JSON list of C-alpha atoms in Angstrom, two decimals:
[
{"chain": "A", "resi": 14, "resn": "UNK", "atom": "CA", "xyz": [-175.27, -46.39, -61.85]},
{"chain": "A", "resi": 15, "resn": "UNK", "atom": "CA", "xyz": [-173.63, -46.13, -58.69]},
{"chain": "A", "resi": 16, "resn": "UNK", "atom": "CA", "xyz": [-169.79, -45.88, -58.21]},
{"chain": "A", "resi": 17, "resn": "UNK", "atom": "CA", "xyz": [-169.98, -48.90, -55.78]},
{"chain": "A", "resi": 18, "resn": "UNK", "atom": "CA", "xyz": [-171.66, -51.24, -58.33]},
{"chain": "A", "resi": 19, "resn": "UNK", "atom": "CA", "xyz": [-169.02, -50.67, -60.46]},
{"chain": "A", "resi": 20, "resn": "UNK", "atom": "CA", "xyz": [-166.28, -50.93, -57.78]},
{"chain": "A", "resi": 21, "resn": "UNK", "atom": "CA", "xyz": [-168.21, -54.45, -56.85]},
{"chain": "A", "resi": 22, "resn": "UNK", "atom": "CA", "xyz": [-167.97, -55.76, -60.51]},
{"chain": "A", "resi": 23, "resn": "UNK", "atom": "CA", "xyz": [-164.51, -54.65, -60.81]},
{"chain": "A", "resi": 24, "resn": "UNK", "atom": "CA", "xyz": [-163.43, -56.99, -58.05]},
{"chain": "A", "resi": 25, "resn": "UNK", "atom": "CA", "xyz": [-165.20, -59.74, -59.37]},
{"chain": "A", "resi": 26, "resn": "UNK", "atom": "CA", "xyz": [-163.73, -59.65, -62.71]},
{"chain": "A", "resi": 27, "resn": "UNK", "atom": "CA", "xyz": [-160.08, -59.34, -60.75]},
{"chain": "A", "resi": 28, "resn": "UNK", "atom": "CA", "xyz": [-161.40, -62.40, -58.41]},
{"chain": "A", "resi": 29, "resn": "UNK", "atom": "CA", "xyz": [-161.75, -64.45, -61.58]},
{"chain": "A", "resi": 30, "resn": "UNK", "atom": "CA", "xyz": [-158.59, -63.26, -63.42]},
{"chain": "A", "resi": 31, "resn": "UNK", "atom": "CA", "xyz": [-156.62, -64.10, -60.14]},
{"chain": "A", "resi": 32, "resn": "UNK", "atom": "CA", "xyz": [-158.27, -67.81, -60.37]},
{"chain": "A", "resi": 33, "resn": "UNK", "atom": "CA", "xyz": [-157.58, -67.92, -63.58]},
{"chain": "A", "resi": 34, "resn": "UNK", "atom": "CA", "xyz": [-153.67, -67.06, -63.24]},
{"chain": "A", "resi": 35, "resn": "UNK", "atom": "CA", "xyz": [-153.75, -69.42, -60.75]},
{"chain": "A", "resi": 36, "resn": "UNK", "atom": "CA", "xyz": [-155.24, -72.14, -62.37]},
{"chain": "A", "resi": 37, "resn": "UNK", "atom": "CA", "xyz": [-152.44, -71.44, -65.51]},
{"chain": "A", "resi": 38, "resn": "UNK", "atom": "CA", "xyz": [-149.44, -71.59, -62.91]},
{"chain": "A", "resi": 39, "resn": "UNK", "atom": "CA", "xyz": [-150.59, -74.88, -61.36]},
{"chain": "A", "resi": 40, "resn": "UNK", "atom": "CA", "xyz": [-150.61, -76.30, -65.12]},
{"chain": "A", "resi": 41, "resn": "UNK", "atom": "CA", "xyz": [-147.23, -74.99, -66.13]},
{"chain": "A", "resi": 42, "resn": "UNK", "atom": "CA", "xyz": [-145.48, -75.64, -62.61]},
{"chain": "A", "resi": 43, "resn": "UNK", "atom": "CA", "xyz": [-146.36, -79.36, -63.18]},
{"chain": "A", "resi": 44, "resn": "UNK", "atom": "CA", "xyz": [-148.42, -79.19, -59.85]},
{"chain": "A", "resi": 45, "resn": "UNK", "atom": "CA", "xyz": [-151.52, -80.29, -61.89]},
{"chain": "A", "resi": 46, "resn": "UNK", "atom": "CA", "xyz": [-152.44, -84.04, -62.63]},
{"chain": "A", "resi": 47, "resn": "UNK", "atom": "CA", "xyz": [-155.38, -84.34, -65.03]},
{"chain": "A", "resi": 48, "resn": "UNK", "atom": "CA", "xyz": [-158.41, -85.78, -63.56]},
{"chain": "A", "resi": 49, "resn": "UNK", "atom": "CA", "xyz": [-157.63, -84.85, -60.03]},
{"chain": "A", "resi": 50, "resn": "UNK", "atom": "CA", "xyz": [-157.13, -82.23, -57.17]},
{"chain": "A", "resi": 51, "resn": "UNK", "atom": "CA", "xyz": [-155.12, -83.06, -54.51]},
{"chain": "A", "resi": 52, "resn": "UNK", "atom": "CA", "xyz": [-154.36, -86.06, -55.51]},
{"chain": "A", "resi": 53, "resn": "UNK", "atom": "CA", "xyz": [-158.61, -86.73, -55.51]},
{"chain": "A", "resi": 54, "resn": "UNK", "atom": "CA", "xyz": [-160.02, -88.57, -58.72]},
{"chain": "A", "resi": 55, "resn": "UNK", "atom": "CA", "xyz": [-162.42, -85.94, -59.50]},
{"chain": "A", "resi": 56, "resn": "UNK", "atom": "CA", "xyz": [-165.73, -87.38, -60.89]},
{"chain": "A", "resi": 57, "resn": "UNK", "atom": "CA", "xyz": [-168.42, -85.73, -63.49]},
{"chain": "A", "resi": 58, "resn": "UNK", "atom": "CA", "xyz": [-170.53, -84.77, -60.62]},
{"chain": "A", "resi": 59, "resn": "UNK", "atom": "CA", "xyz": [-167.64, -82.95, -58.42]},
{"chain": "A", "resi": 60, "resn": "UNK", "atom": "CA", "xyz": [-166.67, -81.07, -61.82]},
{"chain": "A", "resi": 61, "resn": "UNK", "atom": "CA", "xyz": [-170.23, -80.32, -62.15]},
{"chain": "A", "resi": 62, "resn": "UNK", "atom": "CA", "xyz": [-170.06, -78.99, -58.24]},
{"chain": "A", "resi": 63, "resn": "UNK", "atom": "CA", "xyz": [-167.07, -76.81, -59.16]},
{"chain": "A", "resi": 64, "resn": "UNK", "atom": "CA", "xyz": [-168.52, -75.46, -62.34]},
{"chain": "A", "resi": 65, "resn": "UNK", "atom": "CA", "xyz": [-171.04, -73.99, -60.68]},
{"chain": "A", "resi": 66, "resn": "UNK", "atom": "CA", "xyz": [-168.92, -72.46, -58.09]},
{"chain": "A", "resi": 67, "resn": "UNK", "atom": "CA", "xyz": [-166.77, -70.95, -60.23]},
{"chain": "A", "resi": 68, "resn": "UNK", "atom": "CA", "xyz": [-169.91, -69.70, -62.39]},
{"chain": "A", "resi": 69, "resn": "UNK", "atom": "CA", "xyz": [-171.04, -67.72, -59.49]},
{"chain": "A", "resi": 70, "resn": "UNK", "atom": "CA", "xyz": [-168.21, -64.84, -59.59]},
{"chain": "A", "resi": 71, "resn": "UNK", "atom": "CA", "xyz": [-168.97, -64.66, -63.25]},
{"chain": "A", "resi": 72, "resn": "UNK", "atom": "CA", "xyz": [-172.37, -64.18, -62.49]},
{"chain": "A", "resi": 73, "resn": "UNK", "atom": "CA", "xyz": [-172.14, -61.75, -60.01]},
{"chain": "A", "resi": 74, "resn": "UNK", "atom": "CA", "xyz": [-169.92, -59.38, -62.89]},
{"chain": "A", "resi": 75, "resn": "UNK", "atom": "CA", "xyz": [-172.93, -58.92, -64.15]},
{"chain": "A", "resi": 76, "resn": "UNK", "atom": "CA", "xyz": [-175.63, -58.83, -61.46]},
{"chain": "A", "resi": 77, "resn": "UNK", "atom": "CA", "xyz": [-173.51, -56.23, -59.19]},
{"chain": "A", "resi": 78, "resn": "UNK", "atom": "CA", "xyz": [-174.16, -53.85, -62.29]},
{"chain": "A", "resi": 79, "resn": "UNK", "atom": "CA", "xyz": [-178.16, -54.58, -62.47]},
{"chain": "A", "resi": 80, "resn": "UNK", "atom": "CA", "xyz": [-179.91, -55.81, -59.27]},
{"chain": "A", "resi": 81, "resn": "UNK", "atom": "CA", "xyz": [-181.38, -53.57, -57.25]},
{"chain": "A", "resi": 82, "resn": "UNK", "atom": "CA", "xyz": [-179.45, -52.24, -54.26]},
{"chain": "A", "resi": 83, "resn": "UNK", "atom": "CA", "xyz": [-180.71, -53.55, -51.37]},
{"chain": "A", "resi": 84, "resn": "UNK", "atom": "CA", "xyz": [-180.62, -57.06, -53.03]},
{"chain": "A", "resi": 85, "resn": "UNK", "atom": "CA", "xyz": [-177.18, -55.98, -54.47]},
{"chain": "A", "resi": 86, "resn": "UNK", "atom": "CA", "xyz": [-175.72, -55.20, -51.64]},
{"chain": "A", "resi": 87, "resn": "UNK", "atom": "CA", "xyz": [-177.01, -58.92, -49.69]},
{"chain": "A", "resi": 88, "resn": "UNK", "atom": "CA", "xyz": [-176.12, -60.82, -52.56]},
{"chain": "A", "resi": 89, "resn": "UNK", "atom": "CA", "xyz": [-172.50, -59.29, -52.79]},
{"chain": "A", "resi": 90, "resn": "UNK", "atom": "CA", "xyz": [-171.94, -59.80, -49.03]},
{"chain": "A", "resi": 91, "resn": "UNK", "atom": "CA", "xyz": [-173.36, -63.53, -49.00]},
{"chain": "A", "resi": 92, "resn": "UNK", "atom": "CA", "xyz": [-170.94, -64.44, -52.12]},
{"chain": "A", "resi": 93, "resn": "UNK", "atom": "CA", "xyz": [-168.05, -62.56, -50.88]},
{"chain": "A", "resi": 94, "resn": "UNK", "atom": "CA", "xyz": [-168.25, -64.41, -47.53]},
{"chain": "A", "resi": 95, "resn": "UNK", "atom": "CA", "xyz": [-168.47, -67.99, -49.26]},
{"chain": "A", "resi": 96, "resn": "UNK", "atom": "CA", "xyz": [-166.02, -66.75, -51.54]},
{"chain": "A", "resi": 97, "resn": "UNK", "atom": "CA", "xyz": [-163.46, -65.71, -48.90]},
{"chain": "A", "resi": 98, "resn": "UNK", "atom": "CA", "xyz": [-164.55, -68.77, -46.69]},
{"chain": "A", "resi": 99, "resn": "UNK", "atom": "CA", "xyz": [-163.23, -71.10, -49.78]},
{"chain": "A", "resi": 100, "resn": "UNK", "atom": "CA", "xyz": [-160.44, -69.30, -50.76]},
{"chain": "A", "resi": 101, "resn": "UNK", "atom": "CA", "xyz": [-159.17, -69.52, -47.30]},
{"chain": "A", "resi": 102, "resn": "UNK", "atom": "CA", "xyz": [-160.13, -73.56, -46.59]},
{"chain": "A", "resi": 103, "resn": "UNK", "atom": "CA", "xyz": [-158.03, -74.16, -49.71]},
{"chain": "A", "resi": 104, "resn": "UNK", "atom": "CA", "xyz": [-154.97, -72.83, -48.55]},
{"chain": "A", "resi": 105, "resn": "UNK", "atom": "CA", "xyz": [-155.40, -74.97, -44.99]},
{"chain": "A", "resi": 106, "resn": "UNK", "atom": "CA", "xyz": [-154.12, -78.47, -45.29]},
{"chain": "A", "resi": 107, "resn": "UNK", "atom": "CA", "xyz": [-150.32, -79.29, -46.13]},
{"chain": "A", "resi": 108, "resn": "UNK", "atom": "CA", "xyz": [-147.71, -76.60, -47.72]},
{"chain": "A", "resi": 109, "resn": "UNK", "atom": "CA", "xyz": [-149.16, -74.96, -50.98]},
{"chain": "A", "resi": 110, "resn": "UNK", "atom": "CA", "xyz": [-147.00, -73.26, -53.26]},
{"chain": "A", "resi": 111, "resn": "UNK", "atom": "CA", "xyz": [-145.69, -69.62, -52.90]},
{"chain": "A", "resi": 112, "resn": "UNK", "atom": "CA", "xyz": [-147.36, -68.86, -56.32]},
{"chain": "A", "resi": 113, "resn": "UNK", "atom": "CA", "xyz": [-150.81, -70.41, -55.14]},
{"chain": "A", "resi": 114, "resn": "UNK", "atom": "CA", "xyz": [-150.16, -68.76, -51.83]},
{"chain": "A", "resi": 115, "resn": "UNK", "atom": "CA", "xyz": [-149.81, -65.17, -53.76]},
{"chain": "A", "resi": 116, "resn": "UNK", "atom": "CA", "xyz": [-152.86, -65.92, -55.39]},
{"chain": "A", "resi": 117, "resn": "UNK", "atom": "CA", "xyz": [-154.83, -66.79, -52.38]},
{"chain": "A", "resi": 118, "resn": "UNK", "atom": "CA", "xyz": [-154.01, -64.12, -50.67]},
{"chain": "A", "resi": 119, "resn": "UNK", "atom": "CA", "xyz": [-154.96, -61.44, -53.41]},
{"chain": "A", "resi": 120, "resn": "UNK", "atom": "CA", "xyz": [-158.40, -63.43, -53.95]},
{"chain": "A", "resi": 121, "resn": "UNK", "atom": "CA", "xyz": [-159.00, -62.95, -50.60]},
{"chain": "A", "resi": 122, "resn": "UNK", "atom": "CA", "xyz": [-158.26, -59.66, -50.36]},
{"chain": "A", "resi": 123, "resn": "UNK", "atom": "CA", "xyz": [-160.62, -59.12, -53.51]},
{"chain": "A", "resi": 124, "resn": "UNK", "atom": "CA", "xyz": [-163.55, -60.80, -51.75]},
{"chain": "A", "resi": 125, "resn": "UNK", "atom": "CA", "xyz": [-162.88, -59.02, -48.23]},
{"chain": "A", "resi": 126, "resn": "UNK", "atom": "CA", "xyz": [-162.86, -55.38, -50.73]},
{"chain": "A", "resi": 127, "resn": "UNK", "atom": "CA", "xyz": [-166.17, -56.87, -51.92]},
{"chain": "A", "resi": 128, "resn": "UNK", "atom": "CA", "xyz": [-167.87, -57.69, -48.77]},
{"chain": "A", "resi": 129, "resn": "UNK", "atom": "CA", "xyz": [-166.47, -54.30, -47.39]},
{"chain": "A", "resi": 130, "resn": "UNK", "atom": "CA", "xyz": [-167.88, -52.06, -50.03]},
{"chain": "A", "resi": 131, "resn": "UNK", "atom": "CA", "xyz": [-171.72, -53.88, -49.84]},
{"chain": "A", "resi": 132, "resn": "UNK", "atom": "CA", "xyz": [-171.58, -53.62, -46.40]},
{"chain": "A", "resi": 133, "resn": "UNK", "atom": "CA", "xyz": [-170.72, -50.08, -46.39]},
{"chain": "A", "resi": 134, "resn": "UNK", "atom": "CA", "xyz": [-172.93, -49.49, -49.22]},
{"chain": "A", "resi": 135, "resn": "UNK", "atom": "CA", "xyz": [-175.20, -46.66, -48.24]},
{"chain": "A", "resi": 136, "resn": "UNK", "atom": "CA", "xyz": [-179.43, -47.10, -48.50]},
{"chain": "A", "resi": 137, "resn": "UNK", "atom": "CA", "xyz": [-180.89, -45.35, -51.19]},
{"chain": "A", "resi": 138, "resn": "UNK", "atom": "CA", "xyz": [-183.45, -42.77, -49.39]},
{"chain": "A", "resi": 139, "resn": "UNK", "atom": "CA", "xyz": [-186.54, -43.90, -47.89]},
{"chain": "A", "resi": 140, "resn": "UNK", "atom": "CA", "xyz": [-185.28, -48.14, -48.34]},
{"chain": "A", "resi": 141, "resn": "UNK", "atom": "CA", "xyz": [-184.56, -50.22, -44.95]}
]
């Protein structure tokens, strides 16, 4: 196993931890009202939608350890991009909190790491 797969599954499991703090601040600084986000009534289909985004970085834990490279390595860089994309869009849009601000910016500077290392990921001899 490469050094970079495990470098790429490292920041994944830190991407999710950092959600995860951030999701436990919102509750306990009273920013949180059950059933919606940003002042949205969230419906079973949106949590459905957001369930499966937030599957995807647990996902890729594991597939940055397995799939081969040159899938690997496009697969990391396609996720990382979304992933930085909606980090980013979240913090546009009125005056978040410093704590969700922190949080932003060290999930974004997870998912840049992870987009950096696949794209500097060296081909394994004789692949494209």
């Amino acid at each position: 196993m490469e050094d970079v797969q495990i470098k790429l599954s490292a920041l994944w499991v830190a991407l999710m931890l950092t959600y995860l703090l951030g999701d436990v601040l919102r509750i306990f600084s009273s920013d949180f009202k059950a059933g919606e986000i940003g002042g949205v009534q969230v419906s079973q289909k949106m949590w459905l939608g957001i369930a499966i985004l937030m599957v995807i970085p647990i996902i890729m834990v594991f597939l940055s350890l397995t799939l081969p490279q040159p899938v690997n390595r496009w697969a990391n860089i396609i996720a990382g991009v979304v992933f930085t994309a909606f980090v980013t869009l979240t913090l546009l849009g009125g005056r978040p909190p410093l704590y969700f601000m922190f949080t932003s910016t060290i999930e974004i500077a997870c998912t840049a790491f992870i987009v950096w290392y696949a794209w500097t990921w060296p081909n394994p001899e004789g692949q494209p």
